[in-house]
Amino acid sequence: MPRYFFNTRIADELIADPEGEQLRDPDQAWEIARAMIRELLKLEGAEGGLLNATLEVTDDAGEIVLEFPFTEAILDMSGEAGTRH
């Protein structure tokens, strides 16, 4: 299975993920990225420029597989509703 690294970019600063995770494909990496961003925003809020941050997911070769803006995860969250009856 390929290894994906979840690096956080805030302006010009890159916070590298040195370990990464072995995942089946880029779709699973997208799901993990979305969950990571949501959890981080729940814990930290929008402080420290997180709303301007992007999660850059790279492969073993260092190529960017996807870029996930934190604001995109928030927009996705706003469409969620509780259970409907």
PDB file of N, CA, C and O in Angstrom:
ATOM      1  N   MET A   1       0.843  -1.188   0.000  1.00  0.00           N
ATOM      2  CA  MET A   1       0.000   0.000   0.000  1.00  0.00           C
ATOM      3  C   MET A   1       0.885   1.247   0.000  1.00  0.00           C
ATOM      4  O   MET A   1       1.915   1.271   0.657  1.00  0.00           O
ATOM      5  N   PRO A   2       0.459   2.274  -0.716  1.00  0.00           N
ATOM      6  CA  PRO A   2       1.246   3.509  -0.751  1.00  0.00           C
ATOM      7  C   PRO A   2       1.174   4.262   0.574  1.00  0.00           C
ATOM      8  O   PRO A   2       0.223   4.138   1.331  1.00  0.00           O
ATOM      9  N   ARG A   3       2.219   5.044   0.832  1.00  0.00           N
ATOM     10  CA  ARG A   3       2.283   5.881   2.029  1.00  0.00           C
ATOM     11  C   ARG A   3       1.982   7.322   1.632  1.00  0.00           C
ATOM     12  O   ARG A   3       2.492   7.826   0.642  1.00  0.00           O
ATOM     13  N   TYR A   4       1.130   7.972   2.432  1.00  0.00           N
ATOM     14  CA  TYR A   4       0.759   9.365   2.206  1.00  0.00           C
ATOM     15  C   TYR A   4       1.161  10.190   3.424  1.00  0.00           C
ATOM     16  O   TYR A   4       1.039   9.737   4.554  1.00  0.00           O
ATOM     17  N   PHE A   5       1.622  11.403   3.153  1.00  0.00           N
ATOM     18  CA  PHE A   5       2.072  12.314   4.201  1.00  0.00           C
ATOM     19  C   PHE A   5       1.143  13.519   4.222  1.00  0.00           C
ATOM     20  O   PHE A   5       0.822  14.090   3.183  1.00  0.00           O
ATOM     21  N   PHE A   6       0.712  13.907   5.431  1.00  0.00           N
ATOM     22  CA  PHE A   6      -0.263  14.970   5.613  1.00  0.00           C
ATOM     23  C   PHE A   6       0.446  16.195   6.192  1.00  0.00           C
ATOM     24  O   PHE A   6       0.618  16.312   7.402  1.00  0.00           O
ATOM     25  N   ASN A   7       0.870  17.088   5.308  1.00  0.00           N
ATOM     26  CA  ASN A   7       1.632  18.280   5.685  1.00  0.00           C
ATOM     27  C   ASN A   7       0.704  19.485   5.738  1.00  0.00           C
ATOM     28  O   ASN A   7      -0.131  19.661   4.848  1.00  0.00           O
ATOM     29  N   THR A   8       0.866  20.304   6.765  1.00  0.00           N
ATOM     30  CA  THR A   8       0.019  21.479   6.928  1.00  0.00           C
ATOM     31  C   THR A   8       0.775  22.722   6.492  1.00  0.00           C
ATOM     32  O   THR A   8       1.893  22.962   6.948  1.00  0.00           O
ATOM     33  N   ARG A   9       0.173  23.489   5.601  1.00  0.00           N
ATOM     34  CA  ARG A   9       0.773  24.747   5.144  1.00  0.00           C
ATOM     35  C   ARG A   9      -0.076  25.901   5.658  1.00  0.00           C
ATOM     36  O   ARG A   9      -1.270  25.977   5.390  1.00  0.00           O
ATOM     37  N   ILE A  10       0.572  26.796   6.422  1.00  0.00           N
ATOM     38  CA  ILE A  10      -0.053  28.032   6.888  1.00  0.00           C
ATOM     39  C   ILE A  10       0.823  29.164   6.379  1.00  0.00           C
ATOM     40  O   ILE A  10       1.960  29.320   6.823  1.00  0.00           O
ATOM     41  N   ALA A  11       0.317  29.891   5.390  1.00  0.00           N
ATOM     42  CA  ALA A  11       1.078  30.937   4.699  1.00  0.00           C
ATOM     43  C   ALA A  11       2.338  30.302   4.117  1.00  0.00           C
ATOM     44  O   ALA A  11       2.245  29.353   3.347  1.00  0.00           O
ATOM     45  N   ASP A  12       3.523  30.791   4.501  1.00  0.00           N
ATOM     46  CA  ASP A  12       4.771  30.260   3.958  1.00  0.00           C
ATOM     47  C   ASP A  12       5.366  29.147   4.814  1.00  0.00           C
ATOM     48  O   ASP A  12       6.406  28.595   4.464  1.00  0.00           O
ATOM     49  N   GLU A  13       4.721  28.825   5.922  1.00  0.00           N
ATOM     50  CA  GLU A  13       5.240  27.799   6.826  1.00  0.00           C
ATOM     51  C   GLU A  13       4.647  26.433   6.493  1.00  0.00           C
ATOM     52  O   GLU A  13       3.444  26.297   6.293  1.00  0.00           O
ATOM     53  N   LEU A  14       5.511  25.417   6.421  1.00  0.00           N
ATOM     54  CA  LEU A  14       5.062  24.056   6.174  1.00  0.00           C
ATOM     55  C   LEU A  14       5.395  23.204   7.385  1.00  0.00           C
ATOM     56  O   LEU A  14       6.551  23.130   7.810  1.00  0.00           O
ATOM     57  N   ILE A  15       4.373  22.593   7.954  1.00  0.00           N
ATOM     58  CA  ILE A  15       4.558  21.676   9.078  1.00  0.00           C
ATOM     59  C   ILE A  15       4.488  20.272   8.490  1.00  0.00           C
ATOM     60  O   ILE A  15       3.426  19.812   8.075  1.00  0.00           O
ATOM     61  N   ALA A  16       5.657  19.621   8.426  1.00  0.00           N
ATOM     62  CA  ALA A  16       5.769  18.333   7.743  1.00  0.00           C
ATOM     63  C   ALA A  16       5.314  17.178   8.621  1.00  0.00           C
ATOM     64  O   ALA A  16       5.482  17.194   9.835  1.00  0.00           O
ATOM     65  N   ASP A  17       4.737  16.197   7.981  1.00  0.00           N
ATOM     66  CA  ASP A  17       4.356  14.934   8.602  1.00  0.00           C
ATOM     67  C   ASP A  17       5.491  13.954   8.312  1.00  0.00           C
ATOM     68  O   ASP A  17       5.619  13.481   7.184  1.00  0.00           O
ATOM     69  N   PRO A  18       6.334  13.644   9.295  1.00  0.00           N
ATOM     70  CA  PRO A  18       7.506  12.807   9.020  1.00  0.00           C
ATOM     71  C   PRO A  18       7.191  11.309   8.876  1.00  0.00           C
ATOM     72  O   PRO A  18       7.979  10.580   8.285  1.00  0.00           O
ATOM     73  N   GLU A  19       6.049  10.873   9.379  1.00  0.00           N
ATOM     74  CA  GLU A  19       5.746   9.442   9.379  1.00  0.00           C
ATOM     75  C   GLU A  19       4.802   9.015   8.260  1.00  0.00           C
ATOM     76  O   GLU A  19       4.987   7.968   7.648  1.00  0.00           O
ATOM     77  N   GLY A  20       3.763   9.780   8.027  1.00  0.00           N
ATOM     78  CA  GLY A  20       2.782   9.414   7.022  1.00  0.00           C
ATOM     79  C   GLY A  20       1.946   8.221   7.448  1.00  0.00           C
ATOM     80  O   GLY A  20       2.064   7.713   8.563  1.00  0.00           O
ATOM     81  N   GLU A  21       1.079   7.806   6.531  1.00  0.00           N
ATOM     82  CA  GLU A  21       0.194   6.660   6.778  1.00  0.00           C
ATOM     83  C   GLU A  21       0.079   5.843   5.504  1.00  0.00           C
ATOM     84  O   GLU A  21      -0.014   6.393   4.411  1.00  0.00           O
ATOM     85  N   GLN A  22       0.059   4.535   5.674  1.00  0.00           N
ATOM     86  CA  GLN A  22      -0.182   3.661   4.535  1.00  0.00           C
ATOM     87  C   GLN A  22      -1.685   3.564   4.317  1.00  0.00           C
ATOM     88  O   GLN A  22      -2.431   3.194   5.226  1.00  0.00           O
ATOM     89  N   LEU A  23      -2.109   3.935   3.113  1.00  0.00           N
ATOM     90  CA  LEU A  23      -3.527   3.936   2.770  1.00  0.00           C
ATOM     91  C   LEU A  23      -3.713   3.276   1.410  1.00  0.00           C
ATOM     92  O   LEU A  23      -2.775   3.210   0.616  1.00  0.00           O
ATOM     93  N   ARG A  24      -4.924   2.844   1.127  1.00  0.00           N
ATOM     94  CA  ARG A  24      -5.162   2.091  -0.099  1.00  0.00           C
ATOM     95  C   ARG A  24      -5.079   2.942  -1.369  1.00  0.00           C
ATOM     96  O   ARG A  24      -4.643   2.463  -2.407  1.00  0.00           O
ATOM     97  N   ASP A  25      -5.513   4.238  -1.291  1.00  0.00           N
ATOM     98  CA  ASP A  25      -5.540   5.064  -2.501  1.00  0.00           C
ATOM     99  C   ASP A  25      -5.751   6.538  -2.134  1.00  0.00           C
ATOM    100  O   ASP A  25      -5.987   6.864  -0.965  1.00  0.00           O
ATOM    101  N   PRO A  26      -5.669   7.436  -3.131  1.00  0.00           N
ATOM    102  CA  PRO A  26      -5.882   8.864  -2.865  1.00  0.00           C
ATOM    103  C   PRO A  26      -7.265   9.188  -2.297  1.00  0.00           C
ATOM    104  O   PRO A  26      -7.411  10.156  -1.560  1.00  0.00           O
ATOM    105  N   ASP A  27      -8.274   8.398  -2.634  1.00  0.00           N
ATOM    106  CA  ASP A  27      -9.609   8.645  -2.084  1.00  0.00           C
ATOM    107  C   ASP A  27      -9.622   8.471  -0.570  1.00  0.00           C
ATOM    108  O   ASP A  27     -10.224   9.268   0.153  1.00  0.00           O
ATOM    109  N   GLN A  28      -8.942   7.449  -0.092  1.00  0.00           N
ATOM    110  CA  GLN A  28      -8.865   7.254   1.354  1.00  0.00           C
ATOM    111  C   GLN A  28      -8.036   8.370   1.984  1.00  0.00           C
ATOM    112  O   GLN A  28      -8.357   8.840   3.076  1.00  0.00           O
ATOM    113  N   ALA A  29      -6.988   8.828   1.292  1.00  0.00           N
ATOM    114  CA  ALA A  29      -6.189   9.947   1.799  1.00  0.00           C
ATOM    115  C   ALA A  29      -7.052  11.199   1.929  1.00  0.00           C
ATOM    116  O   ALA A  29      -6.930  11.955   2.894  1.00  0.00           O
ATOM    117  N   TRP A  30      -7.972  11.429   0.968  1.00  0.00           N
ATOM    118  CA  TRP A  30      -8.877  12.575   1.026  1.00  0.00           C
ATOM    119  C   TRP A  30      -9.786  12.465   2.248  1.00  0.00           C
ATOM    120  O   TRP A  30      -9.995  13.447   2.969  1.00  0.00           O
ATOM    121  N   GLU A  31     -10.308  11.274   2.511  1.00  0.00           N
ATOM    122  CA  GLU A  31     -11.174  11.068   3.676  1.00  0.00           C
ATOM    123  C   GLU A  31     -10.426  11.334   4.979  1.00  0.00           C
ATOM    124  O   GLU A  31     -10.951  11.984   5.890  1.00  0.00           O
ATOM    125  N   ILE A  32      -9.191  10.848   5.064  1.00  0.00           N
ATOM    126  CA  ILE A  32      -8.369  11.067   6.264  1.00  0.00           C
ATOM    127  C   ILE A  32      -8.056  12.551   6.413  1.00  0.00           C
ATOM    128  O   ILE A  32      -8.125  13.101   7.518  1.00  0.00           O
ATOM    129  N   ALA A  33      -7.721  13.219   5.315  1.00  0.00           N
ATOM    130  CA  ALA A  33      -7.415  14.654   5.367  1.00  0.00           C
ATOM    131  C   ALA A  33      -8.602  15.445   5.892  1.00  0.00           C
ATOM    132  O   ALA A  33      -8.460  16.303   6.764  1.00  0.00           O
ATOM    133  N   ARG A  34      -9.787  15.153   5.392  1.00  0.00           N
ATOM    134  CA  ARG A  34     -10.993  15.852   5.837  1.00  0.00           C
ATOM    135  C   ARG A  34     -11.229  15.625   7.327  1.00  0.00           C
ATOM    136  O   ARG A  34     -11.503  16.569   8.074  1.00  0.00           O
ATOM    137  N   ALA A  35     -11.083  14.382   7.775  1.00  0.00           N
ATOM    138  CA  ALA A  35     -11.286  14.077   9.197  1.00  0.00           C
ATOM    139  C   ALA A  35     -10.252  14.782  10.065  1.00  0.00           C
ATOM    140  O   ALA A  35     -10.577  15.302  11.147  1.00  0.00           O
ATOM    141  N   MET A  36      -9.002  14.837   9.604  1.00  0.00           N
ATOM    142  CA  MET A  36      -7.943  15.513  10.369  1.00  0.00           C
ATOM    143  C   MET A  36      -8.236  16.994  10.521  1.00  0.00           C
ATOM    144  O   MET A  36      -8.095  17.563  11.608  1.00  0.00           O
ATOM    145  N   ILE A  37      -8.644  17.632   9.434  1.00  0.00           N
ATOM    146  CA  ILE A  37      -8.937  19.068   9.472  1.00  0.00           C
ATOM    147  C   ILE A  37     -10.108  19.342  10.410  1.00  0.00           C
ATOM    148  O   ILE A  37     -10.058  20.249  11.240  1.00  0.00           O
ATOM    149  N   ARG A  38     -11.158  18.566  10.288  1.00  0.00           N
ATOM    150  CA  ARG A  38     -12.325  18.765  11.151  1.00  0.00           C
ATOM    151  C   ARG A  38     -11.961  18.623  12.621  1.00  0.00           C
ATOM    152  O   ARG A  38     -12.388  19.425  13.454  1.00  0.00           O
ATOM    153  N   GLU A  39     -11.189  17.608  12.947  1.00  0.00           N
ATOM    154  CA  GLU A  39     -10.792  17.386  14.343  1.00  0.00           C
ATOM    155  C   GLU A  39      -9.927  18.544  14.843  1.00  0.00           C
ATOM    156  O   GLU A  39     -10.112  19.030  15.955  1.00  0.00           O
ATOM    157  N   LEU A  40      -8.985  18.982  14.023  1.00  0.00           N
ATOM    158  CA  LEU A  40      -8.118  20.085  14.416  1.00  0.00           C
ATOM    159  C   LEU A  40      -8.914  21.360  14.648  1.00  0.00           C
ATOM    160  O   LEU A  40      -8.696  22.072  15.625  1.00  0.00           O
ATOM    161  N   LEU A  41      -9.869  21.644  13.779  1.00  0.00           N
ATOM    162  CA  LEU A  41     -10.689  22.843  13.949  1.00  0.00           C
ATOM    163  C   LEU A  41     -11.581  22.743  15.179  1.00  0.00           C
ATOM    164  O   LEU A  41     -11.845  23.747  15.829  1.00  0.00           O
ATOM    165  N   LYS A  42     -12.053  21.545  15.503  1.00  0.00           N
ATOM    166  CA  LYS A  42     -12.849  21.373  16.726  1.00  0.00           C
ATOM    167  C   LYS A  42     -11.998  21.638  17.959  1.00  0.00           C
ATOM    168  O   LYS A  42     -12.457  22.259  18.917  1.00  0.00           O
ATOM    169  N   LEU A  43     -10.757  21.176  17.933  1.00  0.00           N
ATOM    170  CA  LEU A  43      -9.871  21.328  19.092  1.00  0.00           C
ATOM    171  C   LEU A  43      -9.294  22.740  19.206  1.00  0.00           C
ATOM    172  O   LEU A  43      -9.204  23.292  20.288  1.00  0.00           O
ATOM    173  N   GLU A  44      -8.876  23.306  18.087  1.00  0.00           N
ATOM    174  CA  GLU A  44      -8.154  24.577  18.097  1.00  0.00           C
ATOM    175  C   GLU A  44      -9.008  25.775  17.698  1.00  0.00           C
ATOM    176  O   GLU A  44      -8.606  26.906  17.927  1.00  0.00           O
ATOM    177  N   GLY A  45     -10.110  25.543  17.047  1.00  0.00           N
ATOM    178  CA  GLY A  45     -10.911  26.650  16.539  1.00  0.00           C
ATOM    179  C   GLY A  45     -10.234  27.271  15.331  1.00  0.00           C
ATOM    180  O   GLY A  45      -9.368  26.673  14.713  1.00  0.00           O
ATOM    181  N   ALA A  46     -10.615  28.469  15.010  1.00  0.00           N
ATOM    182  CA  ALA A  46     -10.081  29.146  13.825  1.00  0.00           C
ATOM    183  C   ALA A  46      -8.907  30.048  14.165  1.00  0.00           C
ATOM    184  O   ALA A  46      -8.565  30.938  13.407  1.00  0.00           O
ATOM    185  N   GLU A  47      -8.293  29.817  15.296  1.00  0.00           N
ATOM    186  CA  GLU A  47      -7.186  30.669  15.739  1.00  0.00           C
ATOM    187  C   GLU A  47      -5.901  30.352  14.969  1.00  0.00           C
ATOM    188  O   GLU A  47      -5.737  29.279  14.409  1.00  0.00           O
ATOM    189  N   GLY A  48      -4.983  31.305  14.994  1.00  0.00           N
ATOM    190  CA  GLY A  48      -3.662  31.092  14.427  1.00  0.00           C
ATOM    191  C   GLY A  48      -3.626  30.915  12.924  1.00  0.00           C
ATOM    192  O   GLY A  48      -2.725  30.301  12.392  1.00  0.00           O
ATOM    193  N   GLY A  49      -4.599  31.441  12.236  1.00  0.00           N
ATOM    194  CA  GLY A  49      -4.590  31.370  10.787  1.00  0.00           C
ATOM    195  C   GLY A  49      -5.018  30.039  10.209  1.00  0.00           C
ATOM    196  O   GLY A  49      -4.778  29.773   9.034  1.00  0.00           O
ATOM    197  N   LEU A  50      -5.650  29.196  11.019  1.00  0.00           N
ATOM    198  CA  LEU A  50      -6.044  27.876  10.517  1.00  0.00           C
ATOM    199  C   LEU A  50      -7.031  27.957   9.352  1.00  0.00           C
ATOM    200  O   LEU A  50      -7.038  27.090   8.493  1.00  0.00           O
ATOM    201  N   LEU A  51      -7.846  28.999   9.327  1.00  0.00           N
ATOM    202  CA  LEU A  51      -8.796  29.113   8.217  1.00  0.00           C
ATOM    203  C   LEU A  51      -8.086  29.378   6.892  1.00  0.00           C
ATOM    204  O   LEU A  51      -8.656  29.155   5.825  1.00  0.00           O
ATOM    205  N   ASN A  52      -6.846  29.838   6.971  1.00  0.00           N
ATOM    206  CA  ASN A  52      -6.064  30.067   5.757  1.00  0.00           C
ATOM    207  C   ASN A  52      -5.123  28.905   5.454  1.00  0.00           C
ATOM    208  O   ASN A  52      -4.358  28.968   4.504  1.00  0.00           O
ATOM    209  N   ALA A  53      -5.181  27.860   6.267  1.00  0.00           N
ATOM    210  CA  ALA A  53      -4.275  26.722   6.108  1.00  0.00           C
ATOM    211  C   ALA A  53      -4.774  25.758   5.041  1.00  0.00           C
ATOM    212  O   ALA A  53      -5.952  25.740   4.679  1.00  0.00           O
ATOM    213  N   THR A  54      -3.843  24.964   4.557  1.00  0.00           N
ATOM    214  CA  THR A  54      -4.130  23.915   3.586  1.00  0.00           C
ATOM    215  C   THR A  54      -3.401  22.653   4.010  1.00  0.00           C
ATOM    216  O   THR A  54      -2.248  22.721   4.441  1.00  0.00           O
ATOM    217  N   LEU A  55      -4.059  21.531   3.898  1.00  0.00           N
ATOM    218  CA  LEU A  55      -3.414  20.249   4.143  1.00  0.00           C
ATOM    219  C   LEU A  55      -2.920  19.744   2.793  1.00  0.00           C
ATOM    220  O   LEU A  55      -3.713  19.551   1.870  1.00  0.00           O
ATOM    221  N   GLU A  56      -1.605  19.602   2.672  1.00  0.00           N
ATOM    222  CA  GLU A  56      -1.001  19.099   1.437  1.00  0.00           C
ATOM    223  C   GLU A  56      -0.671  17.628   1.647  1.00  0.00           C
ATOM    224  O   GLU A  56       0.133  17.278   2.499  1.00  0.00           O
ATOM    225  N   VAL A  57      -1.296  16.780   0.874  1.00  0.00           N
ATOM    226  CA  VAL A  57      -1.051  15.344   0.977  1.00  0.00           C
ATOM    227  C   VAL A  57      -0.078  14.968  -0.134  1.00  0.00           C
ATOM    228  O   VAL A  57      -0.333  15.228  -1.313  1.00  0.00           O
ATOM    229  N   THR A  58       1.049  14.372   0.274  1.00  0.00           N
ATOM    230  CA  THR A  58       2.067  13.970  -0.687  1.00  0.00           C
ATOM    231  C   THR A  58       2.276  12.463  -0.646  1.00  0.00           C
ATOM    232  O   THR A  58       1.947  11.804   0.342  1.00  0.00           O
ATOM    233  N   ASP A  59       2.856  11.946  -1.731  1.00  0.00           N
ATOM    234  CA  ASP A  59       3.160  10.517  -1.788  1.00  0.00           C
ATOM    235  C   ASP A  59       4.620  10.299  -1.379  1.00  0.00           C
ATOM    236  O   ASP A  59       5.314  11.234  -0.989  1.00  0.00           O
ATOM    237  N   ASP A  60       5.087   9.044  -1.491  1.00  0.00           N
ATOM    238  CA  ASP A  60       6.461   8.703  -1.113  1.00  0.00           C
ATOM    239  C   ASP A  60       7.509   9.510  -1.877  1.00  0.00           C
ATOM    240  O   ASP A  60       8.596   9.775  -1.364  1.00  0.00           O
ATOM    241  N   ALA A  61       7.196   9.895  -3.106  1.00  0.00           N
ATOM    242  CA  ALA A  61       8.128  10.648  -3.938  1.00  0.00           C
ATOM    243  C   ALA A  61       8.103  12.145  -3.629  1.00  0.00           C
ATOM    244  O   ALA A  61       8.864  12.917  -4.210  1.00  0.00           O
ATOM    245  N   GLY A  62       7.202  12.564  -2.720  1.00  0.00           N
ATOM    246  CA  GLY A  62       7.090  13.978  -2.385  1.00  0.00           C
ATOM    247  C   GLY A  62       6.184  14.768  -3.310  1.00  0.00           C
ATOM    248  O   GLY A  62       6.078  15.987  -3.189  1.00  0.00           O
ATOM    249  N   GLU A  63       5.527  14.075  -4.223  1.00  0.00           N
ATOM    250  CA  GLU A  63       4.596  14.730  -5.139  1.00  0.00           C
ATOM    251  C   GLU A  63       3.278  15.017  -4.418  1.00  0.00           C
ATOM    252  O   GLU A  63       2.768  14.158  -3.685  1.00  0.00           O
ATOM    253  N   ILE A  64       2.723  16.196  -4.637  1.00  0.00           N
ATOM    254  CA  ILE A  64       1.442  16.546  -4.026  1.00  0.00           C
ATOM    255  C   ILE A  64       0.335  15.767  -4.729  1.00  0.00           C
ATOM    256  O   ILE A  64       0.163  15.860  -5.941  1.00  0.00           O
ATOM    257  N   VAL A  65      -0.388  14.978  -3.932  1.00  0.00           N
ATOM    258  CA  VAL A  65      -1.497  14.175  -4.434  1.00  0.00           C
ATOM    259  C   VAL A  65      -2.782  14.983  -4.373  1.00  0.00           C
ATOM    260  O   VAL A  65      -3.621  14.914  -5.264  1.00  0.00           O
ATOM    261  N   LEU A  66      -2.934  15.756  -3.279  1.00  0.00           N
ATOM    262  CA  LEU A  66      -4.094  16.628  -3.157  1.00  0.00           C
ATOM    263  C   LEU A  66      -3.792  17.747  -2.183  1.00  0.00           C
ATOM    264  O   LEU A  66      -2.929  17.632  -1.324  1.00  0.00           O
ATOM    265  N   GLU A  67      -4.504  18.849  -2.382  1.00  0.00           N
ATOM    266  CA  GLU A  67      -4.440  19.995  -1.483  1.00  0.00           C
ATOM    267  C   GLU A  67      -5.848  20.224  -0.962  1.00  0.00           C
ATOM    268  O   GLU A  67      -6.780  20.357  -1.752  1.00  0.00           O
ATOM    269  N   PHE A  68      -5.976  20.257   0.363  1.00  0.00           N
ATOM    270  CA  PHE A  68      -7.296  20.356   0.983  1.00  0.00           C
ATOM    271  C   PHE A  68      -7.324  21.618   1.842  1.00  0.00           C
ATOM    272  O   PHE A  68      -6.828  21.623   2.960  1.00  0.00           O
ATOM    273  N   PRO A  69      -7.911  22.721   1.340  1.00  0.00           N
ATOM    274  CA  PRO A  69      -8.027  23.931   2.153  1.00  0.00           C
ATOM    275  C   PRO A  69      -8.918  23.688   3.369  1.00  0.00           C
ATOM    276  O   PRO A  69      -9.943  23.019   3.267  1.00  0.00           O
ATOM    277  N   PHE A  70      -8.515  24.215   4.500  1.00  0.00           N
ATOM    278  CA  PHE A  70      -9.295  24.042   5.727  1.00  0.00           C
ATOM    279  C   PHE A  70     -10.698  24.606   5.556  1.00  0.00           C
ATOM    280  O   PHE A  70     -11.657  24.049   6.078  1.00  0.00           O
ATOM    281  N   THR A  71     -10.839  25.703   4.806  1.00  0.00           N
ATOM    282  CA  THR A  71     -12.167  26.294   4.617  1.00  0.00           C
ATOM    283  C   THR A  71     -13.098  25.342   3.884  1.00  0.00           C
ATOM    284  O   THR A  71     -14.305  25.355   4.110  1.00  0.00           O
ATOM    285  N   GLU A  72     -12.553  24.498   3.023  1.00  0.00           N
ATOM    286  CA  GLU A  72     -13.381  23.531   2.304  1.00  0.00           C
ATOM    287  C   GLU A  72     -13.994  22.521   3.269  1.00  0.00           C
ATOM    288  O   GLU A  72     -15.135  22.108   3.104  1.00  0.00           O
ATOM    289  N   ALA A  73     -13.248  22.138   4.291  1.00  0.00           N
ATOM    290  CA  ALA A  73     -13.761  21.200   5.290  1.00  0.00           C
ATOM    291  C   ALA A  73     -14.877  21.857   6.104  1.00  0.00           C
ATOM    292  O   ALA A  73     -15.836  21.192   6.493  1.00  0.00           O
ATOM    293  N   ILE A  74     -14.759  23.166   6.346  1.00  0.00           N
ATOM    294  CA  ILE A  74     -15.798  23.882   7.094  1.00  0.00           C
ATOM    295  C   ILE A  74     -17.078  23.960   6.267  1.00  0.00           C
ATOM    296  O   ILE A  74     -18.166  23.719   6.771  1.00  0.00           O
ATOM    297  N   LEU A  75     -16.950  24.277   4.994  1.00  0.00           N
ATOM    298  CA  LEU A  75     -18.123  24.348   4.125  1.00  0.00           C
ATOM    299  C   LEU A  75     -18.807  22.996   4.062  1.00  0.00           C
ATOM    300  O   LEU A  75     -20.029  22.907   4.074  1.00  0.00           O
ATOM    301  N   ASP A  76     -18.015  21.949   4.021  1.00  0.00           N
ATOM    302  CA  ASP A  76     -18.547  20.597   3.994  1.00  0.00           C
ATOM    303  C   ASP A  76     -19.288  20.285   5.296  1.00  0.00           C
ATOM    304  O   ASP A  76     -20.308  19.627   5.296  1.00  0.00           O
ATOM    305  N   MET A  77     -18.776  20.790   6.419  1.00  0.00           N
ATOM    306  CA  MET A  77     -19.389  20.547   7.720  1.00  0.00           C
ATOM    307  C   MET A  77     -20.734  21.252   7.844  1.00  0.00           C
ATOM    308  O   MET A  77     -21.635  20.761   8.507  1.00  0.00           O
ATOM    309  N   SER A  78     -20.860  22.415   7.220  1.00  0.00           N
ATOM    310  CA  SER A  78     -22.099  23.193   7.377  1.00  0.00           C
ATOM    311  C   SER A  78     -23.286  22.481   6.743  1.00  0.00           C
ATOM    312  O   SER A  78     -24.412  22.714   7.116  1.00  0.00           O
ATOM    313  N   GLY A  79     -23.028  21.591   5.799  1.00  0.00           N
ATOM    314  CA  GLY A  79     -24.100  20.863   5.168  1.00  0.00           C
ATOM    315  C   GLY A  79     -24.556  19.639   5.956  1.00  0.00           C
ATOM    316  O   GLY A  79     -25.529  19.000   5.605  1.00  0.00           O
ATOM    317  N   GLU A  80     -23.833  19.311   7.016  1.00  0.00           N
ATOM    318  CA  GLU A  80     -24.187  18.156   7.812  1.00  0.00           C
ATOM    319  C   GLU A  80     -25.348  18.472   8.746  1.00  0.00           C
ATOM    320  O   GLU A  80     -25.414  19.539   9.315  1.00  0.00           O
ATOM    321  N   ALA A  81     -26.217  17.551   8.874  1.00  0.00           N
ATOM    322  CA  ALA A  81     -27.329  17.712   9.802  1.00  0.00           C
ATOM    323  C   ALA A  81     -27.346  16.507  10.718  1.00  0.00           C
ATOM    324  O   ALA A  81     -26.784  15.463  10.417  1.00  0.00           O
ATOM    325  N   GLY A  82     -28.012  16.651  11.825  1.00  0.00           N
ATOM    326  CA  GLY A  82     -28.185  15.525  12.731  1.00  0.00           C
ATOM    327  C   GLY A  82     -29.089  14.491  12.091  1.00  0.00           C
ATOM    328  O   GLY A  82     -29.485  14.616  10.939  1.00  0.00           O
ATOM    329  N   THR A  83     -29.428  13.506  12.832  1.00  0.00           N
ATOM    330  CA  THR A  83     -30.310  12.488  12.280  1.00  0.00           C
ATOM    331  C   THR A  83     -31.664  13.092  11.952  1.00  0.00           C
ATOM    332  O   THR A  83     -32.176  13.954  12.665  1.00  0.00           O
ATOM    333  N   ARG A  84     -32.202  12.655  10.865  1.00  0.00           N
ATOM    334  CA  ARG A  84     -33.493  13.175  10.433  1.00  0.00           C
ATOM    335  C   ARG A  84     -34.548  12.110  10.684  1.00  0.00           C
ATOM    336  O   ARG A  84     -34.362  10.959  10.367  1.00  0.00           O
ATOM    337  N   HIS A  85     -35.669  12.545  11.206  1.00  0.00           N
ATOM    338  CA  HIS A  85     -36.766  11.612  11.476  1.00  0.00           C
ATOM    339  C   HIS A  85     -38.022  12.096  10.825  1.00  0.00           C
ATOM    340  O   HIS A  85     -38.309  13.203  10.676  1.00  0.00           O
TER     341      HIS A  85
END
